[in-house]
Amino acid sequence: MSGALLSTEGLASAYGQSQVLWDVGIELAPGTATALIGRNGVGKSTLLGAIAGTRSATAGRIVFEGADITGLPAYRRARAGIGYVPQGRHIFPHLTVMENLETGLSAGGGRVGGNARVPQHIFDLFPKLHAIRDRKGGFLSGGEQQQLAIGRALAGAPRLLLLDEPTEGIQPNVVQQIEAALRTVRDTLGMTILIVEQYLDFVWRFADGYCAMQGGRIVGRGSTATETAAEVAHLVQI
Amino acid sequence: MDSLLFLTQLFNGVSVASLYLLAALGLALSFGLMRVINMAHGEMLMLGGYLAYLTLIVVPGPLAILIAIPVAFAGAALMGGVVQTALISRLAQRPLDTLLATWGVSLILQQAARDIFGAIGVEVRAPDWLGGGMAVGGVNLPSTRLFIIAVTIAVLAGIALLLKRSRIGLLVRAVNQDRMMAGAVGIDVRRVDLMVFCLGSGIAGLAGVVLALLGPVTPNVGQSYIIPAFLVVVMGGLGSLVGTTVAALILGLFSALAQIFVDVSMAQVLLLLFVILFLQARPQGVIAIRSRALDA
């Protein structure tokens, strides 16, 4: 469909000989948040990695803003407008918070040098980051690292934000902050979001649509407005 | 013990350490970033030496040696870029093949030098302003060796500044700490690899100019420095700037001070024994944390 910001067709991926994604087709409408739900090990993170380009696809196509990006290396996808917050956050441990954010600027326009600065709205979304801007990434708490990872992805001014379990192992009050920030990102900045999330109550509070995965395939999709979490729960439970 | 001899050897140790460090820095940089061992690194020294020789033919005069330094840096960096682009980047994730392939490059470059310049070697005469020396407390400090130490300090400071303060240094550190994530934030990881490899090779070329002041440039001049350079990198803790510097100092001083008591070849044996024992006690090298690499 031409209206989608990102779509995949017949996407497959494998770890060596063992295939973990089968014939995945998803479509993300601009300005919406879609949740990828499913149990552990069903391929949600692999799908996110395949879209971000940190994993390679073994079959299928990924189309972003009308361009086929299937064969592009991760850095070209980042520069094309895909921001990625991976599982485990992957903060650069020996760089300061500010330096971590500055690495995110590499995605914006792709120029290395110059005087590009970390946009102020990132500190408006996550005021804590400004307070700890000189601390090394490796010394931050989980919640701080998560905010930093999202801020770093936003520094590249992406049009699509990929988030892998941003609430995992984080205190409830920080989860609320992150949720509020993500609302701003979608509703005010107009970004499209694809979020891997285990907790359906979070999904139903925040996301517009869901895709459920089982055994490396999409087994269900729909809208959080017309269906209830209880109706979908059987797709993500054993 | 003769304190004059001790002080002289102390000074010699520091200057030997400087040479080791210049030879090892490039190796440490590229190993730290790519986990690649470049067996042709010694030939970048050789190339720098021959480029100094050629520069002195083209540009005579007392300051020619100062022109030779950037020329050798650029020439070796270019050669490094060719090796990285044509060979190493195509053998990513295959360290053993990289080892063999770069060893092949090493042999090819040595033979090329033998064909072009002859097997005997060429002389690079130090300019007159490096001819003398300084006497400090009865110890004679030759100007060439002071020059080597000064060049090393300048190079070390330059690299530390580049890594710590520049935008490119930030990208290098990011790639070094998390290669996957660096790509995902939009850093062209292979370009950073290439830049670091060129920089490392360039430093080796620069070291070649300095070596040429001490002795003839021969086709296999790189071979005599590559072993100590590897020792420095391994002992320094694989890819750490501080560790590499400390290791070079330890090895340089050990070698020079050992020569107070034994002859040169015995000192080499003791040096190797020392490194073996050191790595038995501290296999991770001087600087322990692997991911601290390049974090000056």
mmCIF file with all atom_site columns, C-alpha atoms in Angstrom, chain B residues 177-264:
data_model
loop_
_atom_site.group_PDB
_atom_site.id
_atom_site.type_symbol
_atom_site.label_atom_id
_atom_site.label_alt_id
_atom_site.label_comp_id
_atom_site.label_asym_id
_atom_site.label_entity_id
_atom_site.label_seq_id
_atom_site.pdbx_PDB_ins_code
_atom_site.Cartn_x
_atom_site.Cartn_y
_atom_site.Cartn_z
_atom_site.occupancy
_atom_site.B_iso_or_equiv
_atom_site.pdbx_formal_charge
_atom_site.auth_seq_id
_atom_site.auth_comp_id
_atom_site.auth_asym_id
_atom_site.auth_atom_id
_atom_site.pdbx_PDB_model_num
ATOM 1  C CA . GLN B 1 177 ? 32.733 0.469  22.275 1.00 0.00 ? 177 GLN B CA 1
ATOM 2  C CA . ASP B 1 178 ? 29.732 -0.919 20.389 1.00 0.00 ? 178 ASP B CA 1
ATOM 3  C CA . ARG B 1 179 ? 30.160 -1.585 16.692 1.00 0.00 ? 179 ARG B CA 1
ATOM 4  C CA . MET B 1 180 ? 26.562 -2.735 16.108 1.00 0.00 ? 180 MET B CA 1
ATOM 5  C CA . MET B 1 181 ? 25.058 0.294  17.818 1.00 0.00 ? 181 MET B CA 1
ATOM 6  C CA . ALA B 1 182 ? 27.445 2.682  16.098 1.00 0.00 ? 182 ALA B CA 1
ATOM 7  C CA . GLY B 1 183 ? 26.025 1.547  12.770 1.00 0.00 ? 183 GLY B CA 1
ATOM 8  C CA . ALA B 1 184 ? 22.476 1.839  14.072 1.00 0.00 ? 184 ALA B CA 1
ATOM 9  C CA . VAL B 1 185 ? 22.953 5.498  15.086 1.00 0.00 ? 185 VAL B CA 1
ATOM 10 C CA . GLY B 1 186 ? 24.154 6.330  11.600 1.00 0.00 ? 186 GLY B CA 1
ATOM 11 C CA . ILE B 1 187 ? 27.942 6.048  11.817 1.00 0.00 ? 187 ILE B CA 1
ATOM 12 C CA . ASP B 1 188 ? 29.601 4.675  8.699  1.00 0.00 ? 188 ASP B CA 1
ATOM 13 C CA . VAL B 1 189 ? 31.573 2.035  10.557 1.00 0.00 ? 189 VAL B CA 1
ATOM 14 C CA . ARG B 1 190 ? 33.682 0.920  7.614  1.00 0.00 ? 190 ARG B CA 1
ATOM 15 C CA . ARG B 1 191 ? 34.729 4.477  6.902  1.00 0.00 ? 191 ARG B CA 1
ATOM 16 C CA . VAL B 1 192 ? 35.815 4.873  10.518 1.00 0.00 ? 192 VAL B CA 1
ATOM 17 C CA . ASP B 1 193 ? 37.776 1.604  10.182 1.00 0.00 ? 193 ASP B CA 1
ATOM 18 C CA . LEU B 1 194 ? 39.456 2.964  7.086  1.00 0.00 ? 194 LEU B CA 1
ATOM 19 C CA . MET B 1 195 ? 40.343 6.286  8.717  1.00 0.00 ? 195 MET B CA 1
ATOM 20 C CA . VAL B 1 196 ? 41.829 4.591  11.769 1.00 0.00 ? 196 VAL B CA 1
ATOM 21 C CA . PHE B 1 197 ? 43.786 2.157  9.648  1.00 0.00 ? 197 PHE B CA 1
ATOM 22 C CA . CYS B 1 198 ? 45.184 5.001  7.552  1.00 0.00 ? 198 CYS B CA 1
ATOM 23 C CA . LEU B 1 199 ? 46.065 6.922  10.701 1.00 0.00 ? 199 LEU B CA 1
ATOM 24 C CA . GLY B 1 200 ? 47.806 3.885  12.212 1.00 0.00 ? 200 GLY B CA 1
ATOM 25 C CA . SER B 1 201 ? 49.760 3.236  9.031  1.00 0.00 ? 201 SER B CA 1
ATOM 26 C CA . GLY B 1 202 ? 50.648 6.910  8.757  1.00 0.00 ? 202 GLY B CA 1
ATOM 27 C CA . ILE B 1 203 ? 52.100 6.903  12.261 1.00 0.00 ? 203 ILE B CA 1
ATOM 28 C CA . ALA B 1 204 ? 54.193 3.888  11.308 1.00 0.00 ? 204 ALA B CA 1
ATOM 29 C CA . GLY B 1 205 ? 55.434 5.774  8.257  1.00 0.00 ? 205 GLY B CA 1
ATOM 30 C CA . LEU B 1 206 ? 56.365 8.674  10.500 1.00 0.00 ? 206 LEU B CA 1
ATOM 31 C CA . ALA B 1 207 ? 58.176 6.247  12.795 1.00 0.00 ? 207 ALA B CA 1
ATOM 32 C CA . GLY B 1 208 ? 60.103 5.087  9.741  1.00 0.00 ? 208 GLY B CA 1
ATOM 33 C CA . VAL B 1 209 ? 61.513 8.596  9.252  1.00 0.00 ? 209 VAL B CA 1
ATOM 34 C CA . VAL B 1 210 ? 62.697 8.645  12.829 1.00 0.00 ? 210 VAL B CA 1
ATOM 35 C CA . LEU B 1 211 ? 64.268 5.185  12.471 1.00 0.00 ? 211 LEU B CA 1
ATOM 36 C CA . ALA B 1 212 ? 66.076 6.337  9.359  1.00 0.00 ? 212 ALA B CA 1
ATOM 37 C CA . LEU B 1 213 ? 67.952 8.876  11.490 1.00 0.00 ? 213 LEU B CA 1
ATOM 38 C CA . LEU B 1 214 ? 69.419 6.058  13.573 1.00 0.00 ? 214 LEU B CA 1
ATOM 39 C CA . GLY B 1 215 ? 70.502 3.576  10.928 1.00 0.00 ? 215 GLY B CA 1
ATOM 40 C CA . PRO B 1 216 ? 70.288 2.582  7.278  1.00 0.00 ? 216 PRO B CA 1
ATOM 41 C CA . VAL B 1 217 ? 66.876 1.960  5.722  1.00 0.00 ? 217 VAL B CA 1
ATOM 42 C CA . THR B 1 218 ? 66.835 -1.622 4.458  1.00 0.00 ? 218 THR B CA 1
ATOM 43 C CA . PRO B 1 219 ? 64.057 -3.697 2.875  1.00 0.00 ? 219 PRO B CA 1
ATOM 44 C CA . ASN B 1 220 ? 63.596 -5.556 6.144  1.00 0.00 ? 220 ASN B CA 1
ATOM 45 C CA . VAL B 1 221 ? 64.080 -2.690 8.591  1.00 0.00 ? 221 VAL B CA 1
ATOM 46 C CA . GLY B 1 222 ? 60.439 -3.093 9.624  1.00 0.00 ? 222 GLY B CA 1
ATOM 47 C CA . GLN B 1 223 ? 60.993 -6.669 10.719 1.00 0.00 ? 223 GLN B CA 1
ATOM 48 C CA . SER B 1 224 ? 63.376 -5.719 13.503 1.00 0.00 ? 224 SER B CA 1
ATOM 49 C CA . TYR B 1 225 ? 60.796 -3.383 15.050 1.00 0.00 ? 225 TYR B CA 1
ATOM 50 C CA . ILE B 1 226 ? 57.627 -5.343 14.451 1.00 0.00 ? 226 ILE B CA 1
ATOM 51 C CA . ILE B 1 227 ? 58.342 -7.915 17.162 1.00 0.00 ? 227 ILE B CA 1
ATOM 52 C CA . PRO B 1 228 ? 58.880 -5.351 19.935 1.00 0.00 ? 228 PRO B CA 1
ATOM 53 C CA . ALA B 1 229 ? 55.830 -3.500 18.605 1.00 0.00 ? 229 ALA B CA 1
ATOM 54 C CA . PHE B 1 230 ? 53.708 -6.630 18.938 1.00 0.00 ? 230 PHE B CA 1
ATOM 55 C CA . LEU B 1 231 ? 55.103 -7.184 22.431 1.00 0.00 ? 231 LEU B CA 1
ATOM 56 C CA . VAL B 1 232 ? 54.123 -3.648 23.383 1.00 0.00 ? 232 VAL B CA 1
ATOM 57 C CA . VAL B 1 233 ? 50.590 -4.057 22.023 1.00 0.00 ? 233 VAL B CA 1
ATOM 58 C CA . VAL B 1 234 ? 50.032 -7.411 23.734 1.00 0.00 ? 234 VAL B CA 1
ATOM 59 C CA . MET B 1 235 ? 51.521 -6.269 27.015 1.00 0.00 ? 235 MET B CA 1
ATOM 60 C CA . GLY B 1 236 ? 49.691 -2.947 26.904 1.00 0.00 ? 236 GLY B CA 1
ATOM 61 C CA . GLY B 1 237 ? 46.325 -4.622 26.994 1.00 0.00 ? 237 GLY B CA 1
ATOM 62 C CA . LEU B 1 238 ? 45.255 -4.750 23.364 1.00 0.00 ? 238 LEU B CA 1
ATOM 63 C CA . GLY B 1 239 ? 44.146 -1.426 22.073 1.00 0.00 ? 239 GLY B CA 1
ATOM 64 C CA . SER B 1 240 ? 44.521 0.887  25.036 1.00 0.00 ? 240 SER B CA 1
ATOM 65 C CA . LEU B 1 241 ? 46.460 4.091  24.550 1.00 0.00 ? 241 LEU B CA 1
ATOM 66 C CA . VAL B 1 242 ? 47.621 4.447  28.145 1.00 0.00 ? 242 VAL B CA 1
ATOM 67 C CA . GLY B 1 243 ? 48.425 0.743  28.404 1.00 0.00 ? 243 GLY B CA 1
ATOM 68 C CA . THR B 1 244 ? 50.405 0.837  25.170 1.00 0.00 ? 244 THR B CA 1
ATOM 69 C CA . THR B 1 245 ? 52.428 3.819  26.386 1.00 0.00 ? 245 THR B CA 1
ATOM 70 C CA . VAL B 1 246 ? 53.176 2.249  29.742 1.00 0.00 ? 246 VAL B CA 1
ATOM 71 C CA . ALA B 1 247 ? 54.121 -1.063 28.129 1.00 0.00 ? 247 ALA B CA 1
ATOM 72 C CA . ALA B 1 248 ? 56.475 0.678  25.701 1.00 0.00 ? 248 ALA B CA 1
ATOM 73 C CA . LEU B 1 249 ? 58.169 2.452  28.611 1.00 0.00 ? 249 LEU B CA 1
ATOM 74 C CA . ILE B 1 250 ? 58.512 -0.763 30.604 1.00 0.00 ? 250 ILE B CA 1
ATOM 75 C CA . LEU B 1 251 ? 59.969 -2.674 27.673 1.00 0.00 ? 251 LEU B CA 1
ATOM 76 C CA . GLY B 1 252 ? 62.273 0.129  26.536 1.00 0.00 ? 252 GLY B CA 1
ATOM 77 C CA . LEU B 1 253 ? 63.646 0.676  30.007 1.00 0.00 ? 253 LEU B CA 1
ATOM 78 C CA . PHE B 1 254 ? 63.971 -3.029 30.701 1.00 0.00 ? 254 PHE B CA 1
ATOM 79 C CA . SER B 1 255 ? 65.902 -3.569 27.511 1.00 0.00 ? 255 SER B CA 1
ATOM 80 C CA . ALA B 1 256 ? 68.262 -0.621 28.069 1.00 0.00 ? 256 ALA B CA 1
ATOM 81 C CA . LEU B 1 257 ? 68.870 -1.293 31.755 1.00 0.00 ? 257 LEU B CA 1
ATOM 82 C CA . ALA B 1 258 ? 69.464 -4.995 31.137 1.00 0.00 ? 258 ALA B CA 1
ATOM 83 C CA . GLN B 1 259 ? 72.287 -3.973 28.826 1.00 0.00 ? 259 GLN B CA 1
ATOM 84 C CA . ILE B 1 260 ? 74.185 -2.584 31.810 1.00 0.00 ? 260 ILE B CA 1
ATOM 85 C CA . PHE B 1 261 ? 74.696 -6.148 32.976 1.00 0.00 ? 261 PHE B CA 1
ATOM 86 C CA . VAL B 1 262 ? 74.528 -8.313 29.849 1.00 0.00 ? 262 VAL B CA 1
ATOM 87 C CA . ASP B 1 263 ? 75.206 -7.955 26.162 1.00 0.00 ? 263 ASP B CA 1
ATOM 88 C CA . VAL B 1 264 ? 72.564 -6.911 23.596 1.00 0.00 ? 264 VAL B CA 1
#
